[in-house]
Coordinates of C-alpha atoms and ligand atoms in Angstrom, one line a residue:
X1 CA 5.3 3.8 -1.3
X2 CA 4.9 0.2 -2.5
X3 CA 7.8 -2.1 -4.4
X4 CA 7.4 -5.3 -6.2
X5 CA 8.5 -8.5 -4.3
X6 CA 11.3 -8.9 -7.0
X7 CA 12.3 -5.3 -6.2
X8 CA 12.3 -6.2 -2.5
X9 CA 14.2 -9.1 -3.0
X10 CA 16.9 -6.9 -5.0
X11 CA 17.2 -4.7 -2.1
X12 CA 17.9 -8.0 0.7
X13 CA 20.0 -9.4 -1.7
X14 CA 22.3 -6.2 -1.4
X15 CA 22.4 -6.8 2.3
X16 CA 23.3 -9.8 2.1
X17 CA 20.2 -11.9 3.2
X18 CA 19.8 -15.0 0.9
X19 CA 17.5 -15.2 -1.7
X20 CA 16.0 -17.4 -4.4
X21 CA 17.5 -17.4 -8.2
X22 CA 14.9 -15.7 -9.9
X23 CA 14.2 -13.2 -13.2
X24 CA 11.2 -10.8 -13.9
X25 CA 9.7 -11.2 -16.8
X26 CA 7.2 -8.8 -18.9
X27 CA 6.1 -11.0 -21.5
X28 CA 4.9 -15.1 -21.5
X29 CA 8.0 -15.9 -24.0
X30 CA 10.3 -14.2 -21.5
X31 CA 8.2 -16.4 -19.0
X32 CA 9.2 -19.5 -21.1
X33 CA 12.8 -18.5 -21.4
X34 CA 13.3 -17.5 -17.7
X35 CA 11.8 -21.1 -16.9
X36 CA 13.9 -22.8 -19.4
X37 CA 16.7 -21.4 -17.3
X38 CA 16.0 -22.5 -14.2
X39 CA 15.8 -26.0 -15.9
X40 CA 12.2 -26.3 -16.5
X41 CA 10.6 -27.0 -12.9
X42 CA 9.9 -23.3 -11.6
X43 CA 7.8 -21.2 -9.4
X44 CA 5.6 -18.4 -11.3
X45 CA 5.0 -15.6 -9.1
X46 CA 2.7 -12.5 -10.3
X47 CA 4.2 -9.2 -9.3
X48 CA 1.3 -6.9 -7.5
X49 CA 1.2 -4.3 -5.0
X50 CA -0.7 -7.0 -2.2
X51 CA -0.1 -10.0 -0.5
X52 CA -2.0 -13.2 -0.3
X53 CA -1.4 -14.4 -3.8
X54 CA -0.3 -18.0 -3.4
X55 CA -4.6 -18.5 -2.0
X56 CA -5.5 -16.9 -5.2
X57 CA -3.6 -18.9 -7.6
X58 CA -1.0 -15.8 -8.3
X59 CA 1.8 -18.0 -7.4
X60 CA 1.9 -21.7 -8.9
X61 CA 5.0 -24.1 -9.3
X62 CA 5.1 -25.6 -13.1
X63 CA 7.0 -28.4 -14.1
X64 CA 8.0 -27.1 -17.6
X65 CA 8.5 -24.1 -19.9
X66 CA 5.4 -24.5 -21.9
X67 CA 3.6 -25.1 -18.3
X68 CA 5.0 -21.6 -17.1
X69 CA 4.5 -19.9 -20.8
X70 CA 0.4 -20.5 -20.5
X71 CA 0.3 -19.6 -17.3
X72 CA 1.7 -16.6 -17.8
X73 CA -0.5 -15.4 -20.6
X74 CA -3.3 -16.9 -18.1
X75 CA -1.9 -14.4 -15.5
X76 CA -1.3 -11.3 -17.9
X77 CA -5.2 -11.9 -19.1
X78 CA -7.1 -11.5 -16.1
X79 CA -7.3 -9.3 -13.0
X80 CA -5.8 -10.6 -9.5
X81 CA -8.1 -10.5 -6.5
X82 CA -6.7 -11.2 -3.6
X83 CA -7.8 -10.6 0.2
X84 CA -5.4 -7.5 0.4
X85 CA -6.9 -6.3 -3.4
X86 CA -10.4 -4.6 -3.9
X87 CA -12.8 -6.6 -4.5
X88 CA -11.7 -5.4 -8.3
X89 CA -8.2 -6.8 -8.0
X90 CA -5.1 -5.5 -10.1
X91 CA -3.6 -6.3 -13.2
X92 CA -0.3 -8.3 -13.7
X93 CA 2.1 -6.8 -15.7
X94 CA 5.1 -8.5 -14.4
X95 CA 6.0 -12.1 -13.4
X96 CA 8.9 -13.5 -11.5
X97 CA 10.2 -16.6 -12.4
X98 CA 12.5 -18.4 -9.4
X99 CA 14.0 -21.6 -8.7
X100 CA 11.7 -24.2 -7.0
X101 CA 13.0 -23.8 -3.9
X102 CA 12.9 -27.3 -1.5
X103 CA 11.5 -26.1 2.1
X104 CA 11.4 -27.6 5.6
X105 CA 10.6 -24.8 7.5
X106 CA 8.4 -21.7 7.3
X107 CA 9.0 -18.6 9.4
X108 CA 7.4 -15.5 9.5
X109 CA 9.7 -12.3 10.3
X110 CA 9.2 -8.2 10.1
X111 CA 10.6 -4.9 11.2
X112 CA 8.0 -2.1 10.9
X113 CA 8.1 1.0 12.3
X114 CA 5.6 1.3 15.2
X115 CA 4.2 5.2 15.5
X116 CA 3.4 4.3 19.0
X117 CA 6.9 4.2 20.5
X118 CA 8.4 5.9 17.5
X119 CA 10.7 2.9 17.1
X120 CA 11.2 0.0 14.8
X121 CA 9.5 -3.3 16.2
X122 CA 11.0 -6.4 14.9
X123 CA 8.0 -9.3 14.9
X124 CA 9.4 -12.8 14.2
X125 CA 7.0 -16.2 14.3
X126 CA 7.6 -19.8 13.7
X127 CA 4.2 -19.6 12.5
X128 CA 5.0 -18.4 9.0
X129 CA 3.8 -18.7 5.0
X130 CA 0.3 -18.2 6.7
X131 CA -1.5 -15.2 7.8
X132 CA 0.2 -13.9 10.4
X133 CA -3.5 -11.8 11.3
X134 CA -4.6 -15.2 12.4
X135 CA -1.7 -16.6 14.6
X136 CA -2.3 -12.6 16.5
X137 CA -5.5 -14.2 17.1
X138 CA -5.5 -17.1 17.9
X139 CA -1.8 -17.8 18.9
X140 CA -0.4 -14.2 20.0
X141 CA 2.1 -16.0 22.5
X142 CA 3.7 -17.1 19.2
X143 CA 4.4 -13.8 17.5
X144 CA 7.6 -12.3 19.4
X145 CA 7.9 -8.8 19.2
X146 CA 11.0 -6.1 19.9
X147 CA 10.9 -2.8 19.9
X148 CA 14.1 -1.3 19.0
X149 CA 16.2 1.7 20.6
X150 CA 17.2 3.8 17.9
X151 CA 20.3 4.6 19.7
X152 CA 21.6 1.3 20.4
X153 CA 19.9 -0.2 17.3
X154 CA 19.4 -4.0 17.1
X155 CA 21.9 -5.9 19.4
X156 CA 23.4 -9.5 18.7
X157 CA 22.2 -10.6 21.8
X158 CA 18.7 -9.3 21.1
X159 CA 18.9 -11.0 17.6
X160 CA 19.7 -13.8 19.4
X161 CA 17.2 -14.0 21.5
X162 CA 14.7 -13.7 19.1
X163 CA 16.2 -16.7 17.0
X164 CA 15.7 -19.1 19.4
X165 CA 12.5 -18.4 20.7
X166 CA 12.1 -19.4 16.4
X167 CA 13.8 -22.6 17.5
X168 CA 16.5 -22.3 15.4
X169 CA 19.5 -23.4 17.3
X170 CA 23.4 -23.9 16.1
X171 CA 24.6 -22.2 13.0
X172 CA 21.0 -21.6 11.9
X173 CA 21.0 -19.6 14.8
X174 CA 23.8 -17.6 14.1
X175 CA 23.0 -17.5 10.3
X176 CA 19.5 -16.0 11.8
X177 CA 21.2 -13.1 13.9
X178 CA 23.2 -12.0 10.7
X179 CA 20.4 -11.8 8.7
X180 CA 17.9 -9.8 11.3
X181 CA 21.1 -7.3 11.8
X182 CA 21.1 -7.1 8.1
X183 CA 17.5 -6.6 7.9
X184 CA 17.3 -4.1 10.4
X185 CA 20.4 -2.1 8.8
X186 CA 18.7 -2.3 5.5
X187 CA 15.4 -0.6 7.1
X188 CA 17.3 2.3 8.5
X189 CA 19.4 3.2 5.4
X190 CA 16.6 2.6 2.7
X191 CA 14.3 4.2 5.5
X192 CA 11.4 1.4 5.2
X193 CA 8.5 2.2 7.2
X194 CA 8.1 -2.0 6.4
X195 CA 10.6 -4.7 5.6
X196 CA 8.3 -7.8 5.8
X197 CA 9.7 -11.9 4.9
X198 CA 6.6 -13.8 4.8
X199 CA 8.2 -16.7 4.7
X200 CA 11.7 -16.7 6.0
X201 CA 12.4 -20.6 5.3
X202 CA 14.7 -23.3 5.9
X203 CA 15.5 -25.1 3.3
X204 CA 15.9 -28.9 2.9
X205 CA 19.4 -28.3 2.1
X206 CA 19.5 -26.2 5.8
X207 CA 20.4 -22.8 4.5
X208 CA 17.8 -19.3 5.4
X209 CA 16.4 -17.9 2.5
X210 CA 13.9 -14.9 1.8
X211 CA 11.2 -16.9 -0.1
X212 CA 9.1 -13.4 -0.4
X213 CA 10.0 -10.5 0.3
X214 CA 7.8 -6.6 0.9
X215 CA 9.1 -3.7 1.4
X216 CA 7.6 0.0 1.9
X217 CA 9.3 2.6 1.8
X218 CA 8.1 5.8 4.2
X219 CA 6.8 8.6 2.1
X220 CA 8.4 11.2 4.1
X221 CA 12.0 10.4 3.3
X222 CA 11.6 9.5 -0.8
X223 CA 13.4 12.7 -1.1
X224 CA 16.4 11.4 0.5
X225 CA 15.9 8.4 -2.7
X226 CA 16.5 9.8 -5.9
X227 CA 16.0 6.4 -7.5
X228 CA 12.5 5.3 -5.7
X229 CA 10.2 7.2 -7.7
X230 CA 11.7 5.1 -10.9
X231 CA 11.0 1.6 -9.1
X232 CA 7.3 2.8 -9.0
X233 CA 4.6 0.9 -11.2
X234 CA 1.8 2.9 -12.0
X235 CA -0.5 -0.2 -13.8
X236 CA -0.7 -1.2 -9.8
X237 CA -2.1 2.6 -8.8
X238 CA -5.5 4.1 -9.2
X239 CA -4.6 7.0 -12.1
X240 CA -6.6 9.4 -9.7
X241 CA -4.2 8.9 -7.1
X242 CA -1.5 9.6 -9.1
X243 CA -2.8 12.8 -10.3
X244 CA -3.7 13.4 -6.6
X245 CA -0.1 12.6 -5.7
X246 CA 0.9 15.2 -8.3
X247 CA -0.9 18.2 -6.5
X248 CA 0.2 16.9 -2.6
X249 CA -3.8 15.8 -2.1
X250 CA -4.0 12.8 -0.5
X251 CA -7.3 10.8 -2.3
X252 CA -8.7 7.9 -1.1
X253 CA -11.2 5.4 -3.3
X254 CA -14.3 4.0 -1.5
X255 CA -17.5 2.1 -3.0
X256 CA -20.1 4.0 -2.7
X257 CA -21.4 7.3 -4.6
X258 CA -20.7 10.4 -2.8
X259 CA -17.1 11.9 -4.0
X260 CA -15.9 13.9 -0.4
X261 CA -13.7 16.7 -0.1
X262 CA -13.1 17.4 3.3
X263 CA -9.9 19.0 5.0
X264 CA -7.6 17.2 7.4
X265 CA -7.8 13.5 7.5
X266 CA -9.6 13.6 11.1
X267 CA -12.2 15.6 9.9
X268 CA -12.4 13.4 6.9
X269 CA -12.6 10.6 9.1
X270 CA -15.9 11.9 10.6
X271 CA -17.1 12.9 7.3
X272 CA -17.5 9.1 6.3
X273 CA -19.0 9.0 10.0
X274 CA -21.6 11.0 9.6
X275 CA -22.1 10.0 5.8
X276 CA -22.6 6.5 6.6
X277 CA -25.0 7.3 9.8
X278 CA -27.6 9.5 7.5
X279 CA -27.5 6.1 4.9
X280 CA -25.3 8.0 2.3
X281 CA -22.0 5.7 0.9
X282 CA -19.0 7.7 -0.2
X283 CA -17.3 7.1 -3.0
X284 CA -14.0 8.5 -2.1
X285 CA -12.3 11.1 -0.2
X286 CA -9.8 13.6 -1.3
X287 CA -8.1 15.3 1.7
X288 CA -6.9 18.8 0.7
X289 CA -4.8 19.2 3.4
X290 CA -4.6 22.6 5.2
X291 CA -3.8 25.1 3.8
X292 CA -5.1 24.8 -0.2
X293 CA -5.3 27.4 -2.0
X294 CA -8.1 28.0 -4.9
X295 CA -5.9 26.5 -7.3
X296 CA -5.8 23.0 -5.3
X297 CA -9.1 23.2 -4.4
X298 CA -9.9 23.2 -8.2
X299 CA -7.7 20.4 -9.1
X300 CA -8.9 18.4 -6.2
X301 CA -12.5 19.2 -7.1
X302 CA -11.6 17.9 -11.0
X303 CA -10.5 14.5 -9.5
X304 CA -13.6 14.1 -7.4
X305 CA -15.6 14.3 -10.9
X306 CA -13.7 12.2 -13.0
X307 CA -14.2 9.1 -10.6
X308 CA -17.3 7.4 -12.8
X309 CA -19.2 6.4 -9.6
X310 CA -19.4 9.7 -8.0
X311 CA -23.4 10.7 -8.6
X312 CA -22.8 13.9 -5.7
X313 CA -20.5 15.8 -3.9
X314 CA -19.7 16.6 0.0
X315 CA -17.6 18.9 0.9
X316 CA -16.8 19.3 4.4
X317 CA -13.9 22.1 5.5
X318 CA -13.2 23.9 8.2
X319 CA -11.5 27.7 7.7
X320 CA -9.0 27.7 10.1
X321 CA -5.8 28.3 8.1
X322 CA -7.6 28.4 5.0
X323 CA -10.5 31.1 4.2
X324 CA -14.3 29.7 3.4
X325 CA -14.2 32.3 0.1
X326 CA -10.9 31.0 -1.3
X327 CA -12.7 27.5 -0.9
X328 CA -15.7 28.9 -2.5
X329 CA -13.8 30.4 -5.4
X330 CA -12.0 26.9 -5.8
X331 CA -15.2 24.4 -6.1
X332 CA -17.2 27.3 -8.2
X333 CA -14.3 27.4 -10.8
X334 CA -13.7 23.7 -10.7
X335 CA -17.3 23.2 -11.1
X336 CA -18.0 25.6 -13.6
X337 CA -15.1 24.6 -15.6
X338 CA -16.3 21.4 -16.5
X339 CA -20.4 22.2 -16.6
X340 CA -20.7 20.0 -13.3
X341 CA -24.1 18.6 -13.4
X342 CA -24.3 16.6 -10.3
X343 CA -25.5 17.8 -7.0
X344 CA -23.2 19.6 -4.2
X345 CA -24.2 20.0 -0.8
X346 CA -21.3 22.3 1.3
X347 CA -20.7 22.5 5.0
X348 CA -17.9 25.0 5.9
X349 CA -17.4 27.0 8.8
X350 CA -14.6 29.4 10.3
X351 CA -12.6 32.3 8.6
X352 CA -15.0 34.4 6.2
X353 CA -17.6 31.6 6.2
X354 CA -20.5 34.2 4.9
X355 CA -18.0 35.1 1.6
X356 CA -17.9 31.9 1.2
X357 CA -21.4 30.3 1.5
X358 CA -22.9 33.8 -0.7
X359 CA -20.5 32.8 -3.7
X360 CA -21.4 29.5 -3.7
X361 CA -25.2 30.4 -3.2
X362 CA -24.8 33.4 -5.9
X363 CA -22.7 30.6 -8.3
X364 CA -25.9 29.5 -10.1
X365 CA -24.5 26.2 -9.9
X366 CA -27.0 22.5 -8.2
X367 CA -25.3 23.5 -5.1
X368 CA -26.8 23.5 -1.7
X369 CA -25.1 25.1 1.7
X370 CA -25.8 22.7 5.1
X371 CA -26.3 24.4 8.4
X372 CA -24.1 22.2 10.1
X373 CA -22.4 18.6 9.4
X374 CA -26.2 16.5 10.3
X375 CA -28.0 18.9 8.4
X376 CA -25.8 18.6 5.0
X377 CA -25.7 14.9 5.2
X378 CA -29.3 15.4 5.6
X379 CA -29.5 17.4 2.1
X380 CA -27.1 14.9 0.3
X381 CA -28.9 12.2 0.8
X382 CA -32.3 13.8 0.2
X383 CA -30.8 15.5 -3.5
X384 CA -29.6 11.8 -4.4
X385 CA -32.9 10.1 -4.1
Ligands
ADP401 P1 2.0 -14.5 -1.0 O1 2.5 -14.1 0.3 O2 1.6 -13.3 -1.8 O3 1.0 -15.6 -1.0 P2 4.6 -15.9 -1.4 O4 5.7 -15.4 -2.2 O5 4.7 -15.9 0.1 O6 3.2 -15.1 -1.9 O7 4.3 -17.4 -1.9 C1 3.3 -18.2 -1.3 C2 3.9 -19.5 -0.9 O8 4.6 -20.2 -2.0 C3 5.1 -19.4 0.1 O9 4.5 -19.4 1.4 C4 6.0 -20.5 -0.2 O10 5.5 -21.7 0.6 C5 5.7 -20.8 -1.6 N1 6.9 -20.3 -2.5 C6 7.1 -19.0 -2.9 N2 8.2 -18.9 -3.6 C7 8.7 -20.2 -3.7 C8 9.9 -20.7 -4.3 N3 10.8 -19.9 -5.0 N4 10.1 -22.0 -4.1 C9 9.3 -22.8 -3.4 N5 8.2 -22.3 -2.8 C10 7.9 -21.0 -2.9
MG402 MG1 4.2 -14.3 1.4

């Protein structure tokens, strides 16, 4: 789950770790006052779920109130498309207005947890404010990485260590091993699967600061967070995947034109494979998970029609835990319920598969039932043209 920068910058502040003076705003007067209370010279910084906004005009320093005012309607008017958007880009609905903050240095500093080792990695670069993607590339001796014991946790000395190979020395240094011990306490307690300052700066006045600040939050543990699901702001989400989150489907939104349910986000995986190999472009994917029932299967089918590109439908499952006729029974009501015209092509296999494939064939519905994976692909494609 995703947090505004403003949020994030909430959350450091509680731990401690400076941050610039700043105030959200939802309309362009509150811009205009916000700015006039920061004494005129501000920056204006939309507030979307991506990165990359200062390349794409989304964060701009103004010198006046009336500067930041028509900006903001500017900003509240249009769509932001950023490299880390789709290509549609998101709506601003919020704006943070902060102190002009003077900088002399730009650092770039994580901790995210790293499914590999099943530990927090801290990654910390004095190549920062840029895209850290293209100092791993070109420059990977400058990005210093620690993976953390979770039984230790972060050490001063290892803090330490990382600071200076930053080049901060002297009380900078020290001010930097507070803050990464901050940081990596407020991962653990908020349980972050990312904590990201892109840029950690130092000021012309010589003090650390968070000039950005992203935080996600792992899925698994918002139960532990009574107050996350309030932070959440659904004008950044894709109202299918909130309705997806509703039912516990995970649903995915491609470009193309084929709407795919599959089960198990391996399988799916292959799905868009195969899809792609046979020329077909899905549109989405909507993982059921593994063990639906007919009622999920329905609901998950509904979504799957209500995205506006979809022109066909793959479904792709496997009855392991799940039976092929409970499937069946799901997409025929789904389908039936709202007079689904387009056409569906099926591949399942595994527990009661002949039910299954005879309900669907018996439905009276544009539905067709693939041999295997190739041969359904096969059929999509060929009912599309
Ligand atoms: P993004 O990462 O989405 O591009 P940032 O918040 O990192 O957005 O802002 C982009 C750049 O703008 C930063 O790298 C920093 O140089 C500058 N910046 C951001 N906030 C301030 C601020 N309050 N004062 C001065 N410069 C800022
Ligand atoms: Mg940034």
């Amino acid at each position: 789950m995703n947090i505004h920068e403003y949020q994030a910058k909430e959350i450091l502040c509680g731990y401690g770790i400076p941050v610039p003076r700043g105030r959200v705003a939802l309309t362009s007067d509150q811009v205009e006052r916000a700015a006039k209370e920061m004494g005129g010279r501000c920056v204006v910084k939309a507030q979307i779920y991506a990165g990359g906004r200062g390349k794409a005009g989304g964060v701009k320093v103004v010198q006046t109130p009336e500067q930041a005012q028509e900006l903001a309607k500017e900003l509240f008017a249009r769509k932001l498309v950023t490299p880390q958007t789709s290509p549609e880009g998101l709506r601003v609905r919020r704006i943070l207005i902060e102190e002009a903050v003077e900088i002399s240095r730009e650092f770039y500093l994580s901790i995210t947890l790293d499914r590999e080792s099943s530990c927090y990695c801290l990654i910390a670069s004095a190549e920062g404010g840029m895209d850290i993607e293209e100092v791993a590339r070109s420059a990977p001796h400058r990005i210093h990485m620690l993976s953390i014991d979770p039984f230790t946790g972060l050490r001063p000395y290892q803090a330490r260590r990382i600071a200076l190979a930053m080049g901060l020395g002297g009380t900078l240094c020290e001010d930097c091993v507070e803050l990464l011990l901050n940081l990596y306490r407020c991962a653990l307690e908020k349980d972050c699967f990312l904590v990201e300052i892109n840029p950690l700066v130092v000021t012309r006045a010589g003090w650390l600061m968070a000039m950005d600040a992203k935080i996600t939050f792992d899925d698994n543990a918002i139960f532990r967070h009574r107050e996350y699901p309030d932070m959440l702001d659904y004008s950044q989400l894709d109202p299918l995947e909130i309705t997806a989150g509703k039912y516990d489907l995970s649903y995915i939104k491609l470009e193309g034109d084929v709407g795919c349910m599959v089960n198990g986000a391996g399988l799916a995986m292959a799905t868009l494979d195969v899809l792609n190999e046979f020329g077909a472009r899905p549109a989405n994917f909507l993982d059921v998970g593994g063990g639906a029932t007919r009622e999920k299967v329905a609901e998950a089918f509904r979504i799957i029609l209500q995205d506006a590109d979809v022109r066909g439908v793959f479904v792709n499952i496997f009855g392991g835990i799940m039976q092929c006729d409970v499937i069946a029974a799901g997409i025929i009501e789904a389908a039936a319920g709202v007079g689904c015209p387009l056409p569906i092509v099926v591949r399942m296999d595994g527990s009661r598969v002949e039910e299954g494939k005879a309900m669907l064939l018996e439905s009276g519905l544009n539905i067709q039932v693939g041999e295997n994976l190739g041969d359904a692909a096969a059929r999509i494609v060929a009912m599309l043209k």
